[in-house]
CSV table of C-alpha atoms in Angstrom, one decimal:
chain,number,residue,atom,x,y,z
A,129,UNK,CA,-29.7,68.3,96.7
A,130,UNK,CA,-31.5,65.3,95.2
A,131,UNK,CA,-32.0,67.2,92.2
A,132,UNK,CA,-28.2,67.7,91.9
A,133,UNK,CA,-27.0,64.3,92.3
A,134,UNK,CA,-30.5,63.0,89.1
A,135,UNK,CA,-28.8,65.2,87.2
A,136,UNK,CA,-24.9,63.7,87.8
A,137,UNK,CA,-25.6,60.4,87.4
A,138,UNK,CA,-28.1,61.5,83.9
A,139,UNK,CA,-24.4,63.3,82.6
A,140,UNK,CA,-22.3,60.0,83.3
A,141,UNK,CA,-24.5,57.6,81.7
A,142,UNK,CA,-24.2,60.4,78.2
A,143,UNK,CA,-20.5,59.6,78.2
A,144,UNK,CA,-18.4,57.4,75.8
A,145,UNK,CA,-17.7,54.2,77.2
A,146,UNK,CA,-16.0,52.8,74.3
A,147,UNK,CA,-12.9,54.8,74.9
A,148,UNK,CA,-12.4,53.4,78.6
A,149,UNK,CA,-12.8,49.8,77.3
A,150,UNK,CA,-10.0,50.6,75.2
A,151,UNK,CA,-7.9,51.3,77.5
A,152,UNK,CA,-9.1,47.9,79.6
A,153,UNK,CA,-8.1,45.7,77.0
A,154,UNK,CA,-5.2,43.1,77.2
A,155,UNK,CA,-1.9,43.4,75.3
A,156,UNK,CA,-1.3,42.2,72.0
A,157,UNK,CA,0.6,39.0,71.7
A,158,UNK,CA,3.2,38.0,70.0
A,159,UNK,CA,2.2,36.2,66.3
A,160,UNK,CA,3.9,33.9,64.4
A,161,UNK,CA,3.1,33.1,60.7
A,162,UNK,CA,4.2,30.9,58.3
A,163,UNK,CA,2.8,32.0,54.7
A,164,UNK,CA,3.9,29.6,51.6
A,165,UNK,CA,4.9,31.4,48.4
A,166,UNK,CA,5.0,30.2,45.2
A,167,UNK,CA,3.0,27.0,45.7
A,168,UNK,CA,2.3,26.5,42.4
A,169,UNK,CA,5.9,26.0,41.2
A,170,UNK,CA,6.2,24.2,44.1
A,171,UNK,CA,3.9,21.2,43.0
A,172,UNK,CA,5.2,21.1,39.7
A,173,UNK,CA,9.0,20.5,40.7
A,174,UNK,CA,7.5,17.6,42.5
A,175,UNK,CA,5.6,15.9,39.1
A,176,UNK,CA,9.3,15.7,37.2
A,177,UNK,CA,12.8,16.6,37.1
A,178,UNK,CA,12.8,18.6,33.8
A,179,UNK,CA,9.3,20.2,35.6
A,180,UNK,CA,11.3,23.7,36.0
A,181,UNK,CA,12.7,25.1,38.5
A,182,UNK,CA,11.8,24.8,42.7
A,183,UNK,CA,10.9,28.2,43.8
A,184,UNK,CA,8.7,27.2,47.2
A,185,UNK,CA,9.7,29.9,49.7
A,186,UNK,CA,8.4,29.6,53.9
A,187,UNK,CA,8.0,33.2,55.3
A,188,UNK,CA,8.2,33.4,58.7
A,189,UNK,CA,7.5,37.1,60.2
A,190,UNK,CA,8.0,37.8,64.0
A,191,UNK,CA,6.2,40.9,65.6
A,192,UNK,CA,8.4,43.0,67.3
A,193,UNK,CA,7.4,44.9,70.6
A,194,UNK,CA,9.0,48.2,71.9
A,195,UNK,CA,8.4,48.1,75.4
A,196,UNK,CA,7.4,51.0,78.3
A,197,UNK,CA,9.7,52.1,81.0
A,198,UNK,CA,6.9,52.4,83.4
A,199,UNK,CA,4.5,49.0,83.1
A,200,UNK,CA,6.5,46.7,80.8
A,201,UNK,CA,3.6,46.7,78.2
A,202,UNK,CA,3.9,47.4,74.5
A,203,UNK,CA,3.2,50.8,73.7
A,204,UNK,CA,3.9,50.1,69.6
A,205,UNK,CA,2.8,46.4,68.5
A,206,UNK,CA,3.9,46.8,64.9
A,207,UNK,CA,7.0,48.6,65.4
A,208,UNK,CA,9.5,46.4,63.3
A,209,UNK,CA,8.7,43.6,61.3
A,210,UNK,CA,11.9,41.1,60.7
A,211,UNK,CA,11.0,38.5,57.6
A,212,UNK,CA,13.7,35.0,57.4
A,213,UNK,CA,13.1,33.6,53.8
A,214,UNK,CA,13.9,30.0,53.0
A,215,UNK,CA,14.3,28.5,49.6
A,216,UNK,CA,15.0,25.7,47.4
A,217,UNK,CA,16.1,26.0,44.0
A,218,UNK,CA,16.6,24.1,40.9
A,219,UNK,CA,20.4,24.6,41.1
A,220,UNK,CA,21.3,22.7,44.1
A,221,UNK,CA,21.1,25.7,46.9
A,222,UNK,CA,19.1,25.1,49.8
A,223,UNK,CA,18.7,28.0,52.3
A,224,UNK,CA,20.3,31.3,52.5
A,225,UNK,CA,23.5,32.2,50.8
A,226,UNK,CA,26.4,30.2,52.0
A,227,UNK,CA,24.2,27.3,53.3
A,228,UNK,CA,26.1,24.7,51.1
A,229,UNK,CA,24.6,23.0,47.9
A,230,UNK,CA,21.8,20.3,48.1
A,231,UNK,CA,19.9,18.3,46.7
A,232,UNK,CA,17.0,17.1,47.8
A,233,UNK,CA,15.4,14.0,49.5
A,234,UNK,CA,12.6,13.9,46.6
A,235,UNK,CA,15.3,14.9,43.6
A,236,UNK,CA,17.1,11.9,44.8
A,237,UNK,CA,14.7,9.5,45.5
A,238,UNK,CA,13.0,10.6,41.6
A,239,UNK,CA,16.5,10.2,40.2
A,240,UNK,CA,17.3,6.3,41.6
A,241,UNK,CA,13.8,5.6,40.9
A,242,UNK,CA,14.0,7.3,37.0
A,243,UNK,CA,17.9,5.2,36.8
A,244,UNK,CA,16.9,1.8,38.2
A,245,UNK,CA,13.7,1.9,35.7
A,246,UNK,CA,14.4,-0.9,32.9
A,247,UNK,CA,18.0,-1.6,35.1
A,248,UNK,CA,18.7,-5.2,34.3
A,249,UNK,CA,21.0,-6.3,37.2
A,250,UNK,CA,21.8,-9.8,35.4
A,251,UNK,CA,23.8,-8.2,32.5
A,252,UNK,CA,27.0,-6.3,33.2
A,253,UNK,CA,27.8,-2.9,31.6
A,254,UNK,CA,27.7,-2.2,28.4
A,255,UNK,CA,30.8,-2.1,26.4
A,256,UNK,CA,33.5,-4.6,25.2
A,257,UNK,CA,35.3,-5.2,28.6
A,258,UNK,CA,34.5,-3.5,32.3
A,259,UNK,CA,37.6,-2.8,34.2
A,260,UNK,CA,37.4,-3.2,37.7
A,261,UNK,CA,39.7,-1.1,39.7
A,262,UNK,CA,40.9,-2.8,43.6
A,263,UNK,CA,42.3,-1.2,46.2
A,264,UNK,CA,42.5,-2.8,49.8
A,265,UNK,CA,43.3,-0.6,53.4
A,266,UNK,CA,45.0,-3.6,55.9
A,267,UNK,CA,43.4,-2.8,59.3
A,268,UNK,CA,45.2,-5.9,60.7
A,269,UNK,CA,46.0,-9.1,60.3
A,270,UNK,CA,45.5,-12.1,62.4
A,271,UNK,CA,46.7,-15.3,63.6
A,272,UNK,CA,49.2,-17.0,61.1
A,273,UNK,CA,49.1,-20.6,61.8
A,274,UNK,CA,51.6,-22.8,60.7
A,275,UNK,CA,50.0,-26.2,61.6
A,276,UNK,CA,47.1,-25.1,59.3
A,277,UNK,CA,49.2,-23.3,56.6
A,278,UNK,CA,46.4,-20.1,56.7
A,279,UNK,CA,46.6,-16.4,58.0
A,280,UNK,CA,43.8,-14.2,58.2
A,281,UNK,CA,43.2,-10.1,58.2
A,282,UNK,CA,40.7,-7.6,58.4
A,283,UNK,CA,40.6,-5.1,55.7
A,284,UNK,CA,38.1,-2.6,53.6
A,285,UNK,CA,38.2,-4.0,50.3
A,286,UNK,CA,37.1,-1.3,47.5
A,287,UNK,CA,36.1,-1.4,44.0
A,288,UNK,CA,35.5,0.9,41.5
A,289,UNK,CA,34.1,0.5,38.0
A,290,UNK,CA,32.1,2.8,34.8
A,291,UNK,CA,28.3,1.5,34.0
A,292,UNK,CA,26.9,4.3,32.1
A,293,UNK,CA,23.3,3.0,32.9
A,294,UNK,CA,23.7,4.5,36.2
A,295,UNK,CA,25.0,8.1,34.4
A,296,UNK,CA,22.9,11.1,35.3
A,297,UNK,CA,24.9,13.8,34.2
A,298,UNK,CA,22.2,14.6,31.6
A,299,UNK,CA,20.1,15.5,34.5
A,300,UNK,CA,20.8,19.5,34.3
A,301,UNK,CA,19.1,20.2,38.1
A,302,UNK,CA,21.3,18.1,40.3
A,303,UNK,CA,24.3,19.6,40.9
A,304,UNK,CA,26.1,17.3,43.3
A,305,UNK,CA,28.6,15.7,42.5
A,306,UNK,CA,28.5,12.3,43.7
A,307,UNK,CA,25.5,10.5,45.4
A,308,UNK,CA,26.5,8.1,48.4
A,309,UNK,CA,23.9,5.4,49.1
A,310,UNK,CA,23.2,2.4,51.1
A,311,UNK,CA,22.7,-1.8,51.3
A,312,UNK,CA,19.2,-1.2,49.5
A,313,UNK,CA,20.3,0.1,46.3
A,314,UNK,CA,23.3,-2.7,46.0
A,315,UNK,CA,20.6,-5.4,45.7
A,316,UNK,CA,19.2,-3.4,42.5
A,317,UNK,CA,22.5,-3.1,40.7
A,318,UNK,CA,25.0,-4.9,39.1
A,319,UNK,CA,28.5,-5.6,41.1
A,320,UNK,CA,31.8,-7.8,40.0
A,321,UNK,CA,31.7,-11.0,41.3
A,322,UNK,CA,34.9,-10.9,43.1
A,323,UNK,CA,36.2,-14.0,45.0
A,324,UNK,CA,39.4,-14.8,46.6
A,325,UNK,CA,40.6,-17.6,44.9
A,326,UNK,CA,43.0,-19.0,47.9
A,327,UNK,CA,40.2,-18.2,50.5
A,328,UNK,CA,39.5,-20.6,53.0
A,329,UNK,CA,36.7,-19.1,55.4
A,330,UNK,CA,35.9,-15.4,55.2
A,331,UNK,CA,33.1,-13.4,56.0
A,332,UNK,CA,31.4,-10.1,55.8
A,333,UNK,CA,30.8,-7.4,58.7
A,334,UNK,CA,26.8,-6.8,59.6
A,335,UNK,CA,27.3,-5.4,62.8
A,336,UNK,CA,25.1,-3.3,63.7
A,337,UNK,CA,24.3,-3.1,59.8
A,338,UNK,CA,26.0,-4.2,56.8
A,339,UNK,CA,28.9,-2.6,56.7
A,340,UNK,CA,29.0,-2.0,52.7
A,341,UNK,CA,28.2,1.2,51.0
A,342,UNK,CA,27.6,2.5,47.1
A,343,UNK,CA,28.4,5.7,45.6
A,344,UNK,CA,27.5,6.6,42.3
A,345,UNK,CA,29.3,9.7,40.3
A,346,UNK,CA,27.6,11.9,37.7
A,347,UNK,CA,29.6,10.0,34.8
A,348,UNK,CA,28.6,6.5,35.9
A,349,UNK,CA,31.2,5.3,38.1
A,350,UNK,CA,30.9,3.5,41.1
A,351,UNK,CA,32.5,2.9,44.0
A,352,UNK,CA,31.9,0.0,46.5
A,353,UNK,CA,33.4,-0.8,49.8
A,354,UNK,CA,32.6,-3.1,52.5
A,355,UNK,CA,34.7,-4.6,55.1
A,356,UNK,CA,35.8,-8.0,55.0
A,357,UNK,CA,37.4,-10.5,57.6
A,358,UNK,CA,39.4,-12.9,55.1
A,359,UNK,CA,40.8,-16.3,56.2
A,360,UNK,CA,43.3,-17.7,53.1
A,361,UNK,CA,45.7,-20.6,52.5
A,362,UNK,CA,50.0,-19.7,52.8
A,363,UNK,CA,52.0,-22.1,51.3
A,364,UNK,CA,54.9,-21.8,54.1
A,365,UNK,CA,58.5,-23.3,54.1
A,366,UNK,CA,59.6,-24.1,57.9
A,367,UNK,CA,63.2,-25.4,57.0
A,368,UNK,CA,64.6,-22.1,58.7
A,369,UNK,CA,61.8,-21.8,61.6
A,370,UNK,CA,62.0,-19.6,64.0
A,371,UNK,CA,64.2,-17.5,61.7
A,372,UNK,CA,62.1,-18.1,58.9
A,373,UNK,CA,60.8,-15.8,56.4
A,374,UNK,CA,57.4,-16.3,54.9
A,375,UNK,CA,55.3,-14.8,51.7
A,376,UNK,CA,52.0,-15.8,52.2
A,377,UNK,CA,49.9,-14.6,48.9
A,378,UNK,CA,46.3,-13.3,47.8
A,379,UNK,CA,45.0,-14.0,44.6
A,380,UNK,CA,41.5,-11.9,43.8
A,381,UNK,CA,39.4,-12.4,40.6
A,382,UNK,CA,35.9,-12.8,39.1
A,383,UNK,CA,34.4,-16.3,39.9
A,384,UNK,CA,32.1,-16.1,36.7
A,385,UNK,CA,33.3,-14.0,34.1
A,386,UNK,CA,36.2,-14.1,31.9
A,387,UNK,CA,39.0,-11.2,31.2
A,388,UNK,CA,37.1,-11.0,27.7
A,389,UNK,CA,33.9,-9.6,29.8
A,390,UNK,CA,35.4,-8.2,33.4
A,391,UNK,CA,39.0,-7.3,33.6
A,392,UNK,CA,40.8,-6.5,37.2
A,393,UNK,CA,43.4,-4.0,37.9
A,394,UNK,CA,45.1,-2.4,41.2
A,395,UNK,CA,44.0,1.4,41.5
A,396,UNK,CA,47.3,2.7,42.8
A,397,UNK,CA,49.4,0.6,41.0
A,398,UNK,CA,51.0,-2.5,42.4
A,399,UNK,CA,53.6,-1.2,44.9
A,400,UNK,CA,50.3,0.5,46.7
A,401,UNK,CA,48.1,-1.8,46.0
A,402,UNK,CA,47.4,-2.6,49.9
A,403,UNK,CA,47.6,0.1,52.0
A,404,UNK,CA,48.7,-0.1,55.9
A,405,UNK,CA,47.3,1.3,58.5
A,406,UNK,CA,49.2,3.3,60.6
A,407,UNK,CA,48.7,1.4,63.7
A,408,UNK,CA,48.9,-1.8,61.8
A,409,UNK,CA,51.2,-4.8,64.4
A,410,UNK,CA,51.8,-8.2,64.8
A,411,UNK,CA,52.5,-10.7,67.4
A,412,UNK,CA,55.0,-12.8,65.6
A,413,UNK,CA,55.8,-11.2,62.7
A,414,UNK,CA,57.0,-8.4,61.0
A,415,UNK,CA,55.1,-7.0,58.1
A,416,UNK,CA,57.6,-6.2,55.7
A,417,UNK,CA,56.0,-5.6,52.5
A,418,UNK,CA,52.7,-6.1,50.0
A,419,UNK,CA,53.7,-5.9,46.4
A,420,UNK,CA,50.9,-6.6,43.8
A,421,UNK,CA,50.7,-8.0,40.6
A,422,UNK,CA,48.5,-8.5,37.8
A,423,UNK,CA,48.4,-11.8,35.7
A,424,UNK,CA,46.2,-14.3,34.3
A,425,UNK,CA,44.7,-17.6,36.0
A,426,UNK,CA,44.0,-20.0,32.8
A,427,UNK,CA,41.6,-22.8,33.1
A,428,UNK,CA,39.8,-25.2,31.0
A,429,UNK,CA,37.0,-22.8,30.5
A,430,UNK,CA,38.9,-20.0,29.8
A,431,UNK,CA,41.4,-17.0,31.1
A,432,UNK,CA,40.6,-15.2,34.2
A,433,UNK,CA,41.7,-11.7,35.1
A,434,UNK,CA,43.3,-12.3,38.3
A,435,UNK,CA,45.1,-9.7,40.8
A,436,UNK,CA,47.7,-10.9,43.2
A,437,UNK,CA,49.5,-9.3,46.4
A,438,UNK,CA,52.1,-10.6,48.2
A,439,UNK,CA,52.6,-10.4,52.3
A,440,UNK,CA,56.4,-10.8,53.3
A,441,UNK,CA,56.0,-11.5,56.9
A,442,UNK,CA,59.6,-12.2,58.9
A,443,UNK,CA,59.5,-13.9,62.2
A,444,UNK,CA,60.2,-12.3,65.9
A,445,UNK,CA,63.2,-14.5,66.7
A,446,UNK,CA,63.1,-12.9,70.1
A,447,UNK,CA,60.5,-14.7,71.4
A,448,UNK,CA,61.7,-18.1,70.8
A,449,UNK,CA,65.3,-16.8,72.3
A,450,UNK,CA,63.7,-16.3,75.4
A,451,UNK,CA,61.2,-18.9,75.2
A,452,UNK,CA,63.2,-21.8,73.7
A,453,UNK,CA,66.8,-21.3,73.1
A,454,UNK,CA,67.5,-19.4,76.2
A,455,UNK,CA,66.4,-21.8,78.6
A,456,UNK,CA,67.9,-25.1,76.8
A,457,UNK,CA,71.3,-23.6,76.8
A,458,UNK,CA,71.3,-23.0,80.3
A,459,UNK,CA,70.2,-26.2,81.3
A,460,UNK,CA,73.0,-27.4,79.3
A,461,UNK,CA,75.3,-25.2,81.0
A,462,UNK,CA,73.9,-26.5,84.6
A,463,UNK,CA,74.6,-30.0,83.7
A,464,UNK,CA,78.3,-29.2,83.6
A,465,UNK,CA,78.4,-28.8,87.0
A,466,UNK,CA,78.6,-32.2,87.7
A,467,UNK,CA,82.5,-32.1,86.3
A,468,UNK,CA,83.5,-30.5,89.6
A,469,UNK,CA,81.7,-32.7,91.6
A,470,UNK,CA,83.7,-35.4,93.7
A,471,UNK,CA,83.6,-39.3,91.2
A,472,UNK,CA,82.6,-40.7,94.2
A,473,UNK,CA,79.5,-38.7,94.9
A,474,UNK,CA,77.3,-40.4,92.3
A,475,UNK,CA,74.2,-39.9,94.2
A,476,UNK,CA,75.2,-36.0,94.4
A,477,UNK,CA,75.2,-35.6,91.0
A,478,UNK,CA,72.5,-37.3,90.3
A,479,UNK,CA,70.2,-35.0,92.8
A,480,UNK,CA,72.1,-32.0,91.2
A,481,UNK,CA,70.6,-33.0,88.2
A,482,UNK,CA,66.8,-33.6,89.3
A,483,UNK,CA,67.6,-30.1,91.5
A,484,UNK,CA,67.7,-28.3,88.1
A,485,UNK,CA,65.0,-26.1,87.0
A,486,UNK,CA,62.1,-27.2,85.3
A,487,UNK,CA,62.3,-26.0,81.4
A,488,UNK,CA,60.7,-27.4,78.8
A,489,UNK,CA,60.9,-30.8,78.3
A,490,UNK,CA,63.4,-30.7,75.2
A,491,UNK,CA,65.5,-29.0,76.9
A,492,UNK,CA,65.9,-31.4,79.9
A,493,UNK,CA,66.5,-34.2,77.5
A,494,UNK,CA,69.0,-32.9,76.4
A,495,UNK,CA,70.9,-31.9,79.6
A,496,UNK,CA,70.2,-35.6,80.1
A,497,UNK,CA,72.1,-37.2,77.4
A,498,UNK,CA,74.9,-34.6,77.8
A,499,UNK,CA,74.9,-35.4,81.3
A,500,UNK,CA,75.2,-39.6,80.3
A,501,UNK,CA,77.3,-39.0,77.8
A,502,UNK,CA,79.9,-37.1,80.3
């Protein structure tokens, strides 16, 4: 018996453990690698924009498990291997097919830098005049005062105009076709010095930012916008008021340069040179119309480009019916009762006319002297 059981336990220590410690170990897990391609033409997109072409591809594999009915653990840990591929080329497309065309952070940030080197923002563009093209969206206007002689509005006053400095169409591996930038690249550049020659207290928009913005096309042209709370004079004539009728005006142009050097024109021509917003009202008036116009502001130092628009704004004679001319004609009417009053009775008509009711003070003058003069 003992010589049975020495010779068991001499068999099971001949046996192949590595097979059972196979079967002992964990499950594979699930990897995820990210493998860069191409480095090399990678870095040397990054030393140019004529470097060549941007070939830097990110594969990302994901193992895929097929797993048992019985346990739940994978019986096949390389079953199916599913590659996503990335890129970015030369020509603009980023990502797969259909993604949309790009163009980089770094391609833009080398193509400002490579446009803006030798930039001299003091001189204006070169050629014999740089036309300035205006067009103005009203968001709404404000308070027309007629004791001050000023009306105010809030608009978004564009312009557009060609420096060929700023061209990058000779840049074959940027494909889009406009490049919209912010408040830093405006103080690099060279803008129109536009003022508003009526003007008596306007201001820009900085909240929460600056509210301006630049784009720059592939031929050169730029456009600039910014929003602008503008506070001008309005010559008015009162003779009618409150059926009045008033054209108040806007005269824009450049505070520095002459029309030899800057010269300004409406975009849309001068019936749409202001366009209204849809949900464009006013308290006391009724925007009828803003016509432009183009003409020339001469001056001892010479002729300035100047653009002009027009504002026909015609009073709400409603309100002052209700208001003003309402209530003095019936206190005129109420001091008429006193002709069916008794002679006698003075002090009756006199109380009847302190019972009126109180209207503006006008008006109870003149019930006054109507009533005296009965």
């Amino acid at each position: 018996m003992l010589l049975t059981f020495t010779l068991t336990l001499f068999l099971l220590t001949l046996l192949p453990w590595e097979s059972c410690s196979q079967d002992s170990k964990p499950p594979p897990t699930r990897r995820m690698t990210r493998t860069p391609r191409a480095s090399a033409a990678a870095s040397s997109s990054s030393q140019g924009l004529h470097a060549g072409t941007t070939n830097a591809k990110f594969v990302t594999s994901f193992n895929h498990f097929s797993f048992g009915a019985d346990m739940g653990h994978p019986t096949d840990a390389n079953a199916s291997v599913e590659t996503v591929t990335f890129s970015s080329h030369s020509d603009g497309t980023d990502g797969p097919e259909g993604y949309g065309n790009r163009v980089t952070q770094q391609n833009v940030t080398q193509l400002i830098d490579r446009l803006l080197d030798g930039y001299d923002i003091k001189v204006r563009p070169p050629g014999p005049t740089t036309e300035v093209m205006v067009d103005i969206l009203l968001r709404s206007m404000g308070t027309v005062s007629e004791s001050q002689f000023e009306y105010s509005m809030d608009c978004y006053f564009r312009q557009s105009w060609q420096d060929s400095r700023l061209s990058y169409g000779e840049f074959s591996n940027i494909s889009t076709a406009l490049l919209p930038l912010g408040v830093a690249v405006l103080a690099k550049i060279w803008k129109p010095d536009t003022t508003v020659y009526n003007g008596k207290n306007s201001y820009f928009h900085d909240i929460t930012s600056p509210n301006k913005f630049v784009r720059i096309y592939r031929d050169g042209r730029l456009v600039y916008s910014q929003r602008l709370t503008l506070r001008a004079r309005c010559p008015m004539q009162l003779q009618k008021y409150p059926m009045d009728t008033q054209r108040c005006p806007l005269n824009l142009g450049s505070f520095a340069y002459t029309q030899k050097d800057v010269l300004y024109r409406w975009k849309n021509g001068n019936d749409k040179a202001v366009v209204l917003a849809e949900d464009l009202k006013l308290s006391q008036f009724y925007l009828l119309a803003a016509v432009g116009s183009n003409s020339t502001l001469r001056s001892s130092v010479g002729d300035y480009s100047m653009l002009s628009v027009e504002f026909t704004l015609q009073r709400h004679s409603g309100y002052f019916f209700i208001q003003i001319y309402a209530p003095c004609c019936l206190t005129v009417v109420l001091s008429w009762v006193g002709f069916w009053l008794n002679r006698e009775a003075s002090g009756d008509r006199i109380t009847r006319m302190y019972d009126e009711p109180k209207f503006p003070s006008q008006c109870s003058f003149t019930g006054f002297f109507i009533f005296q003069w009965v």
